[in-house]
JSON list of C-alpha atoms in Angstrom, two decimals:
[
{"chain": "A", "resi": 1277, "resn": "MET", "atom": "CA", "xyz": [93.93, -33.53, -115.24]},
{"chain": "A", "resi": 1278, "resn": "ALA", "atom": "CA", "xyz": [93.09, -37.36, -114.14]},
{"chain": "A", "resi": 1279, "resn": "ASN", "atom": "CA", "xyz": [91.04, -35.61, -111.14]},
{"chain": "A", "resi": 1280, "resn": "ARG", "atom": "CA", "xyz": [89.39, -33.29, -112.79]},
{"chain": "A", "resi": 1281, "resn": "GLN", "atom": "CA", "xyz": [88.16, -35.70, -115.30]},
{"chain": "A", "resi": 1282, "resn": "ALA", "atom": "CA", "xyz": [87.27, -38.15, -112.60]},
{"chain": "A", "resi": 1283, "resn": "LEU", "atom": "CA", "xyz": [84.95, -35.16, -111.11]},
{"chain": "A", "resi": 1284, "resn": "LYS", "atom": "CA", "xyz": [83.78, -34.91, -114.31]},
{"chain": "A", "resi": 1285, "resn": "ASP", "atom": "CA", "xyz": [82.60, -38.50, -114.57]},
{"chain": "A", "resi": 1286, "resn": "LEU", "atom": "CA", "xyz": [81.31, -38.44, -111.35]},
{"chain": "A", "resi": 1287, "resn": "GLN", "atom": "CA", "xyz": [79.24, -35.26, -111.70]},
{"chain": "A", "resi": 1288, "resn": "ILE", "atom": "CA", "xyz": [77.53, -36.95, -114.81]},
{"chain": "A", "resi": 1289, "resn": "ARG", "atom": "CA", "xyz": [76.89, -40.20, -113.05]},
{"chain": "A", "resi": 1290, "resn": "LEU", "atom": "CA", "xyz": [75.23, -38.14, -110.37]},
{"chain": "A", "resi": 1291, "resn": "ALA", "atom": "CA", "xyz": [73.86, -36.24, -113.33]},
{"chain": "A", "resi": 1292, "resn": "GLU", "atom": "CA", "xyz": [72.17, -39.45, -114.74]},
{"chain": "A", "resi": 1293, "resn": "ARG", "atom": "CA", "xyz": [71.23, -41.08, -111.35]},
{"chain": "A", "resi": 1294, "resn": "LEU", "atom": "CA", "xyz": [69.38, -37.76, -110.42]},
{"chain": "A", "resi": 1295, "resn": "GLN", "atom": "CA", "xyz": [67.32, -37.76, -113.82]},
{"chain": "A", "resi": 1296, "resn": "LEU", "atom": "CA", "xyz": [66.61, -41.38, -113.33]},
{"chain": "A", "resi": 1297, "resn": "ALA", "atom": "CA", "xyz": [65.08, -41.07, -109.99]},
{"chain": "A", "resi": 1298, "resn": "ARG", "atom": "CA", "xyz": [63.13, -38.03, -111.61]},
{"chain": "A", "resi": 1299, "resn": "THR", "atom": "CA", "xyz": [61.78, -40.61, -114.36]},
{"chain": "A", "resi": 1300, "resn": "GLU", "atom": "CA", "xyz": [60.91, -43.18, -112.02]},
{"chain": "A", "resi": 1301, "resn": "GLY", "atom": "CA", "xyz": [59.31, -41.04, -109.27]},
{"chain": "A", "resi": 1302, "resn": "VAL", "atom": "CA", "xyz": [61.83, -41.93, -106.82]},
{"chain": "A", "resi": 1303, "resn": "ALA", "atom": "CA", "xyz": [63.98, -39.11, -105.63]},
{"chain": "A", "resi": 1304, "resn": "PRO", "atom": "CA", "xyz": [67.14, -39.97, -103.47]},
{"chain": "A", "resi": 1305, "resn": "SER", "atom": "CA", "xyz": [67.28, -38.50, -100.09]},
{"chain": "A", "resi": 1306, "resn": "TRP", "atom": "CA", "xyz": [70.35, -38.06, -99.22]},
{"chain": "A", "resi": 1307, "resn": "LEU", "atom": "CA", "xyz": [74.18, -37.40, -100.23]},
{"chain": "A", "resi": 1308, "resn": "ALA", "atom": "CA", "xyz": [76.25, -40.05, -98.43]},
{"chain": "A", "resi": 1309, "resn": "VAL", "atom": "CA", "xyz": [79.99, -39.33, -97.49]},
{"chain": "A", "resi": 1310, "resn": "GLU", "atom": "CA", "xyz": [82.86, -40.74, -95.62]},
{"chain": "A", "resi": 1311, "resn": "VAL", "atom": "CA", "xyz": [84.60, -38.92, -92.91]},
{"chain": "A", "resi": 1312, "resn": "GLY", "atom": "CA", "xyz": [87.68, -40.22, -91.57]},
{"chain": "A", "resi": 1313, "resn": "ALA", "atom": "CA", "xyz": [86.11, -43.72, -90.34]},
{"chain": "A", "resi": 1314, "resn": "ASN", "atom": "CA", "xyz": [82.58, -42.44, -90.21]},
{"chain": "A", "resi": 1315, "resn": "HIS", "atom": "CA", "xyz": [79.59, -42.51, -92.65]},
{"chain": "A", "resi": 1316, "resn": "TYR", "atom": "CA", "xyz": [77.52, -39.73, -92.81]},
{"chain": "A", "resi": 1317, "resn": "LEU", "atom": "CA", "xyz": [74.36, -38.71, -94.86]},
{"chain": "A", "resi": 1318, "resn": "PHE", "atom": "CA", "xyz": [73.44, -35.18, -95.77]},
{"chain": "A", "resi": 1319, "resn": "SER", "atom": "CA", "xyz": [69.86, -34.23, -97.07]},
{"chain": "A", "resi": 1320, "resn": "MET", "atom": "CA", "xyz": [69.69, -33.80, -100.26]},
{"chain": "A", "resi": 1321, "resn": "ALA", "atom": "CA", "xyz": [67.62, -30.70, -99.78]},
{"chain": "A", "resi": 1322, "resn": "GLN", "atom": "CA", "xyz": [70.59, -29.57, -97.24]},
{"chain": "A", "resi": 1323, "resn": "ALA", "atom": "CA", "xyz": [73.88, -30.28, -99.51]},
{"chain": "A", "resi": 1324, "resn": "GLY", "atom": "CA", "xyz": [74.84, -27.72, -101.96]},
{"chain": "A", "resi": 1325, "resn": "GLU", "atom": "CA", "xyz": [77.40, -28.31, -104.86]},
{"chain": "A", "resi": 1326, "resn": "ILE", "atom": "CA", "xyz": [80.15, -30.56, -104.73]},
{"chain": "A", "resi": 1327, "resn": "PHE", "atom": "CA", "xyz": [83.89, -29.16, -105.35]},
{"chain": "A", "resi": 1328, "resn": "PRO", "atom": "CA", "xyz": [87.19, -30.73, -105.54]},
{"chain": "A", "resi": 1329, "resn": "TRP", "atom": "CA", "xyz": [89.89, -29.74, -102.85]},
{"chain": "A", "resi": 1330, "resn": "VAL", "atom": "CA", "xyz": [91.17, -26.46, -103.30]},
{"chain": "A", "resi": 1331, "resn": "SER", "atom": "CA", "xyz": [93.86, -24.91, -101.30]},
{"chain": "A", "resi": 1332, "resn": "THR", "atom": "CA", "xyz": [92.50, -22.24, -98.60]},
{"chain": "A", "resi": 1333, "resn": "HIS", "atom": "CA", "xyz": [93.61, -18.88, -97.75]},
{"chain": "A", "resi": 1334, "resn": "PRO", "atom": "CA", "xyz": [94.39, -19.38, -93.61]},
{"chain": "A", "resi": 1335, "resn": "VAL", "atom": "CA", "xyz": [92.49, -16.76, -91.11]},
{"chain": "A", "resi": 1336, "resn": "PRO", "atom": "CA", "xyz": [94.54, -16.27, -88.25]},
{"chain": "A", "resi": 1337, "resn": "TYR", "atom": "CA", "xyz": [93.07, -17.11, -84.75]},
{"chain": "A", "resi": 1338, "resn": "THR", "atom": "CA", "xyz": [90.22, -19.22, -85.48]},
{"chain": "A", "resi": 1339, "resn": "LYS", "atom": "CA", "xyz": [89.59, -22.87, -84.32]},
{"chain": "A", "resi": 1340, "resn": "SER", "atom": "CA", "xyz": [91.60, -25.77, -85.78]},
{"chain": "A", "resi": 1341, "resn": "TRP", "atom": "CA", "xyz": [88.85, -27.04, -87.87]},
{"chain": "A", "resi": 1342, "resn": "PHE", "atom": "CA", "xyz": [88.37, -24.02, -89.74]},
{"chain": "A", "resi": 1343, "resn": "LEU", "atom": "CA", "xyz": [90.74, -24.41, -92.70]},
{"chain": "A", "resi": 1344, "resn": "GLY", "atom": "CA", "xyz": [90.34, -20.93, -94.09]},
{"chain": "A", "resi": 1345, "resn": "VAL", "atom": "CA", "xyz": [88.35, -19.44, -96.93]},
{"chain": "A", "resi": 1346, "resn": "ALA", "atom": "CA", "xyz": [88.30, -20.37, -100.46]},
{"chain": "A", "resi": 1347, "resn": "ASN", "atom": "CA", "xyz": [86.89, -19.14, -103.85]},
{"chain": "A", "resi": 1348, "resn": "LEU", "atom": "CA", "xyz": [84.45, -21.55, -105.14]},
{"chain": "A", "resi": 1349, "resn": "ARG", "atom": "CA", "xyz": [82.87, -20.55, -108.71]},
{"chain": "A", "resi": 1350, "resn": "GLY", "atom": "CA", "xyz": [83.22, -16.87, -107.67]},
{"chain": "A", "resi": 1351, "resn": "GLY", "atom": "CA", "xyz": [82.11, -17.05, -103.86]},
{"chain": "A", "resi": 1352, "resn": "LEU", "atom": "CA", "xyz": [83.83, -16.88, -100.84]},
{"chain": "A", "resi": 1353, "resn": "PHE", "atom": "CA", "xyz": [83.44, -19.97, -98.57]},
{"chain": "A", "resi": 1354, "resn": "GLY", "atom": "CA", "xyz": [84.49, -20.73, -95.22]},
{"chain": "A", "resi": 1355, "resn": "VAL", "atom": "CA", "xyz": [85.80, -24.34, -95.40]},
{"chain": "A", "resi": 1356, "resn": "VAL", "atom": "CA", "xyz": [85.50, -26.77, -92.10]},
{"chain": "A", "resi": 1357, "resn": "ASP", "atom": "CA", "xyz": [87.35, -30.16, -91.39]},
{"chain": "A", "resi": 1358, "resn": "LEU", "atom": "CA", "xyz": [84.27, -31.81, -90.82]},
{"chain": "A", "resi": 1359, "resn": "GLU", "atom": "CA", "xyz": [86.46, -34.23, -89.14]},
{"chain": "A", "resi": 1360, "resn": "SER", "atom": "CA", "xyz": [88.20, -32.34, -86.88]},
{"chain": "A", "resi": 1361, "resn": "HIS", "atom": "CA", "xyz": [84.64, -30.69, -85.67]},
{"chain": "A", "resi": 1362, "resn": "LEU", "atom": "CA", "xyz": [82.81, -33.81, -85.05]},
{"chain": "A", "resi": 1363, "resn": "THR", "atom": "CA", "xyz": [85.48, -35.56, -83.19]},
{"chain": "A", "resi": 1364, "resn": "GLY", "atom": "CA", "xyz": [87.56, -32.82, -81.87]},
{"chain": "A", "resi": 1365, "resn": "PRO", "atom": "CA", "xyz": [90.93, -31.27, -82.97]},
{"chain": "A", "resi": 1366, "resn": "ALA", "atom": "CA", "xyz": [93.37, -33.68, -84.70]},
{"chain": "A", "resi": 1367, "resn": "ALA", "atom": "CA", "xyz": [96.26, -33.96, -83.25]},
{"chain": "A", "resi": 1368, "resn": "VAL", "atom": "CA", "xyz": [98.07, -32.59, -86.72]},
{"chain": "A", "resi": 1369, "resn": "PRO", "atom": "CA", "xyz": [95.66, -30.07, -88.10]},
{"chain": "A", "resi": 1370, "resn": "ARG", "atom": "CA", "xyz": [94.72, -30.53, -91.69]},
{"chain": "A", "resi": 1371, "resn": "ARG", "atom": "CA", "xyz": [95.52, -27.77, -93.69]},
{"chain": "A", "resi": 1372, "resn": "ALA", "atom": "CA", "xyz": [95.42, -29.83, -96.76]},
{"chain": "A", "resi": 1373, "resn": "ALA", "atom": "CA", "xyz": [93.51, -32.68, -98.56]},
{"chain": "A", "resi": 1374, "resn": "PRO", "atom": "CA", "xyz": [94.26, -35.63, -96.93]},
{"chain": "A", "resi": 1375, "resn": "ASN", "atom": "CA", "xyz": [93.83, -37.64, -99.88]},
{"chain": "A", "resi": 1376, "resn": "LYS", "atom": "CA", "xyz": [92.71, -37.36, -104.01]},
{"chain": "A", "resi": 1377, "resn": "GLU", "atom": "CA", "xyz": [89.52, -38.27, -103.30]},
{"chain": "A", "resi": 1378, "resn": "SER", "atom": "CA", "xyz": [88.68, -35.30, -101.08]},
{"chain": "A", "resi": 1379, "resn": "MET", "atom": "CA", "xyz": [85.77, -33.08, -101.80]},
{"chain": "A", "resi": 1380, "resn": "LEU", "atom": "CA", "xyz": [84.52, -30.14, -100.70]},
{"chain": "A", "resi": 1381, "resn": "VAL", "atom": "CA", "xyz": [80.23, -30.15, -99.81]},
{"chain": "A", "resi": 1382, "resn": "THR", "atom": "CA", "xyz": [79.04, -26.50, -99.50]},
{"chain": "A", "resi": 1383, "resn": "LEU", "atom": "CA", "xyz": [75.69, -26.13, -97.61]},
{"chain": "A", "resi": 1384, "resn": "ASN", "atom": "CA", "xyz": [72.43, -25.28, -99.64]},
{"chain": "A", "resi": 1385, "resn": "ALA", "atom": "CA", "xyz": [72.37, -21.25, -100.20]},
{"chain": "A", "resi": 1386, "resn": "SER", "atom": "CA", "xyz": [68.78, -21.80, -98.60]},
{"chain": "A", "resi": 1387, "resn": "LEU", "atom": "CA", "xyz": [70.90, -22.34, -95.53]},
{"chain": "A", "resi": 1388, "resn": "GLU", "atom": "CA", "xyz": [72.25, -18.90, -96.09]},
{"chain": "A", "resi": 1389, "resn": "VAL", "atom": "CA", "xyz": [75.54, -19.96, -94.24]},
{"chain": "A", "resi": 1390, "resn": "ASN", "atom": "CA", "xyz": [78.46, -19.77, -97.08]},
{"chain": "A", "resi": 1391, "resn": "CYS", "atom": "CA", "xyz": [80.18, -22.88, -95.85]},
{"chain": "A", "resi": 1392, "resn": "ALA", "atom": "CA", "xyz": [82.11, -26.07, -97.46]},
{"chain": "A", "resi": 1393, "resn": "LEU", "atom": "CA", "xyz": [82.66, -29.54, -95.37]},
{"chain": "A", "resi": 1394, "resn": "LEU", "atom": "CA", "xyz": [85.71, -30.89, -96.42]},
{"chain": "A", "resi": 1395, "resn": "VAL", "atom": "CA", "xyz": [84.89, -34.77, -96.97]},
{"chain": "A", "resi": 1396, "resn": "ASP", "atom": "CA", "xyz": [87.51, -37.65, -97.53]},
{"chain": "A", "resi": 1397, "resn": "ARG", "atom": "CA", "xyz": [85.29, -39.21, -100.04]},
{"chain": "A", "resi": 1398, "resn": "LEU", "atom": "CA", "xyz": [81.81, -39.18, -101.85]},
{"chain": "A", "resi": 1399, "resn": "ALA", "atom": "CA", "xyz": [79.81, -42.61, -101.64]},
{"chain": "A", "resi": 1400, "resn": "GLY", "atom": "CA", "xyz": [77.22, -41.43, -103.71]},
{"chain": "A", "resi": 1401, "resn": "MET", "atom": "CA", "xyz": [73.71, -40.76, -103.37]},
{"chain": "A", "resi": 1402, "resn": "ARG", "atom": "CA", "xyz": [71.22, -43.12, -101.11]},
{"chain": "A", "resi": 1403, "resn": "ASN", "atom": "CA", "xyz": [67.38, -43.56, -100.93]},
{"chain": "A", "resi": 1404, "resn": "GLN", "atom": "CA", "xyz": [65.64, -45.22, -97.88]},
{"chain": "A", "resi": 1405, "resn": "LYS", "atom": "CA", "xyz": [65.73, -48.69, -100.04]},
{"chain": "A", "resi": 1406, "resn": "ALA", "atom": "CA", "xyz": [69.55, -48.76, -99.71]},
{"chain": "A", "resi": 1407, "resn": "PHE", "atom": "CA", "xyz": [68.76, -49.46, -95.73]},
{"chain": "A", "resi": 1408, "resn": "THR", "atom": "CA", "xyz": [68.00, -52.59, -94.39]},
{"chain": "A", "resi": 1409, "resn": "ALA", "atom": "CA", "xyz": [67.31, -50.95, -90.78]},
{"chain": "A", "resi": 1410, "resn": "PHE", "atom": "CA", "xyz": [67.26, -47.56, -88.97]},
{"chain": "A", "resi": 1411, "resn": "ALA", "atom": "CA", "xyz": [67.36, -46.49, -85.15]},
{"chain": "A", "resi": 1412, "resn": "PRO", "atom": "CA", "xyz": [66.89, -43.59, -83.82]},
{"chain": "A", "resi": 1413, "resn": "LYS", "atom": "CA", "xyz": [69.91, -41.19, -82.84]},
{"chain": "A", "resi": 1414, "resn": "LEU", "atom": "CA", "xyz": [71.66, -42.04, -79.83]},
{"chain": "A", "resi": 1415, "resn": "PRO", "atom": "CA", "xyz": [70.48, -40.06, -76.72]},
{"chain": "A", "resi": 1416, "resn": "GLU", "atom": "CA", "xyz": [74.21, -38.47, -75.89]},
{"chain": "A", "resi": 1417, "resn": "SER", "atom": "CA", "xyz": [74.52, -37.50, -79.79]},
{"chain": "A", "resi": 1418, "resn": "PRO", "atom": "CA", "xyz": [74.45, -34.01, -81.00]},
{"chain": "A", "resi": 1419, "resn": "ASP", "atom": "CA", "xyz": [71.36, -32.04, -81.78]},
{"chain": "A", "resi": 1420, "resn": "TYR", "atom": "CA", "xyz": [72.55, -32.12, -85.59]},
{"chain": "A", "resi": 1421, "resn": "PHE", "atom": "CA", "xyz": [72.69, -35.81, -85.80]},
{"chain": "A", "resi": 1422, "resn": "GLY", "atom": "CA", "xyz": [69.52, -37.65, -86.92]},
{"chain": "A", "resi": 1423, "resn": "ASN", "atom": "CA", "xyz": [69.02, -41.19, -87.27]},
{"chain": "A", "resi": 1424, "resn": "ARG", "atom": "CA", "xyz": [71.09, -44.03, -87.98]},
{"chain": "A", "resi": 1425, "resn": "TYR", "atom": "CA", "xyz": [70.69, -46.56, -90.55]},
{"chain": "A", "resi": 1426, "resn": "THR", "atom": "CA", "xyz": [72.07, -49.84, -91.28]},
{"chain": "A", "resi": 1427, "resn": "ASP", "atom": "CA", "xyz": [73.02, -50.52, -95.50]},
{"chain": "A", "resi": 1428, "resn": "HIS", "atom": "CA", "xyz": [72.78, -54.08, -96.96]},
{"chain": "A", "resi": 1429, "resn": "ALA", "atom": "CA", "xyz": [76.69, -54.84, -96.31]},
{"chain": "A", "resi": 1430, "resn": "GLY", "atom": "CA", "xyz": [76.15, -53.68, -92.30]},
{"chain": "A", "resi": 1431, "resn": "VAL", "atom": "CA", "xyz": [77.40, -50.31, -92.56]},
{"chain": "A", "resi": 1432, "resn": "VAL", "atom": "CA", "xyz": [76.00, -47.91, -90.45]},
{"chain": "A", "resi": 1433, "resn": "TRP", "atom": "CA", "xyz": [74.91, -44.14, -91.80]},
{"chain": "A", "resi": 1434, "resn": "GLN", "atom": "CA", "xyz": [74.56, -41.23, -89.77]},
{"chain": "A", "resi": 1435, "resn": "GLU", "atom": "CA", "xyz": [72.30, -38.77, -90.99]},
{"chain": "A", "resi": 1436, "resn": "ILE", "atom": "CA", "xyz": [73.86, -35.08, -90.51]},
{"chain": "A", "resi": 1437, "resn": "ASP", "atom": "CA", "xyz": [70.96, -32.19, -90.20]},
{"chain": "A", "resi": 1438, "resn": "LEU", "atom": "CA", "xyz": [73.15, -29.52, -92.05]},
{"chain": "A", "resi": 1439, "resn": "GLN", "atom": "CA", "xyz": [70.56, -26.90, -91.28]},
{"chain": "A", "resi": 1440, "resn": "LEU", "atom": "CA", "xyz": [70.65, -27.54, -87.41]},
{"chain": "A", "resi": 1441, "resn": "LEU", "atom": "CA", "xyz": [74.65, -27.97, -87.63]},
{"chain": "A", "resi": 1442, "resn": "ALA", "atom": "CA", "xyz": [74.88, -24.51, -89.03]},
{"chain": "A", "resi": 1443, "resn": "GLN", "atom": "CA", "xyz": [72.85, -23.00, -86.15]},
{"chain": "A", "resi": 1444, "resn": "GLN", "atom": "CA", "xyz": [74.92, -24.53, -83.85]},
{"chain": "A", "resi": 1445, "resn": "SER", "atom": "CA", "xyz": [76.91, -21.66, -81.78]},
{"chain": "A", "resi": 1446, "resn": "SER", "atom": "CA", "xyz": [80.03, -23.97, -81.65]},
{"chain": "A", "resi": 1447, "resn": "PHE", "atom": "CA", "xyz": [79.85, -24.22, -85.26]},
{"chain": "A", "resi": 1448, "resn": "LEU", "atom": "CA", "xyz": [79.34, -20.67, -85.79]},
{"chain": "A", "resi": 1449, "resn": "THR", "atom": "CA", "xyz": [82.05, -19.19, -83.58]},
{"chain": "A", "resi": 1450, "resn": "LEU", "atom": "CA", "xyz": [85.50, -19.37, -85.20]},
{"chain": "A", "resi": 1451, "resn": "GLY", "atom": "CA", "xyz": [87.61, -17.54, -83.06]},
{"chain": "A", "resi": 1452, "resn": "ALA", "atom": "CA", "xyz": [89.91, -19.67, -81.19]}
]
């Protein structure tokens, strides 16, 4: 019950910040998430809804990072362990949420991919003012990585283009 109240409080705070941003004329640019030890930014235009962790129904003969399918608000979504997909298979595949702050972030419906990404923690919304510096992506980075931004605390945030991620053959090929 406490988790539901915490999620509801988070959603209320996010809605209030969105409304404040609209009235001030400054729209947030990214949804900030933490995955493992990494910090990522998802474009608000490409991110969809946020859901608390729900158990998935496993799908046999799929990659270890594909956790299965879940019913989210009446829709069937494939659930991807973003950490395992980005960094390689974990020593022990994560078939359950690793902590109580874990959330599922769906891709925007306009991307036409019914997919939810497992993230370890939501860190709120960010716009350009939240960062003190930026650098272009590293040359060896995947195509779907964008710029890197450094916040006031010195934390580096990696931008991920969810549309490009969803178009990668490695992301679309689920078979093991």
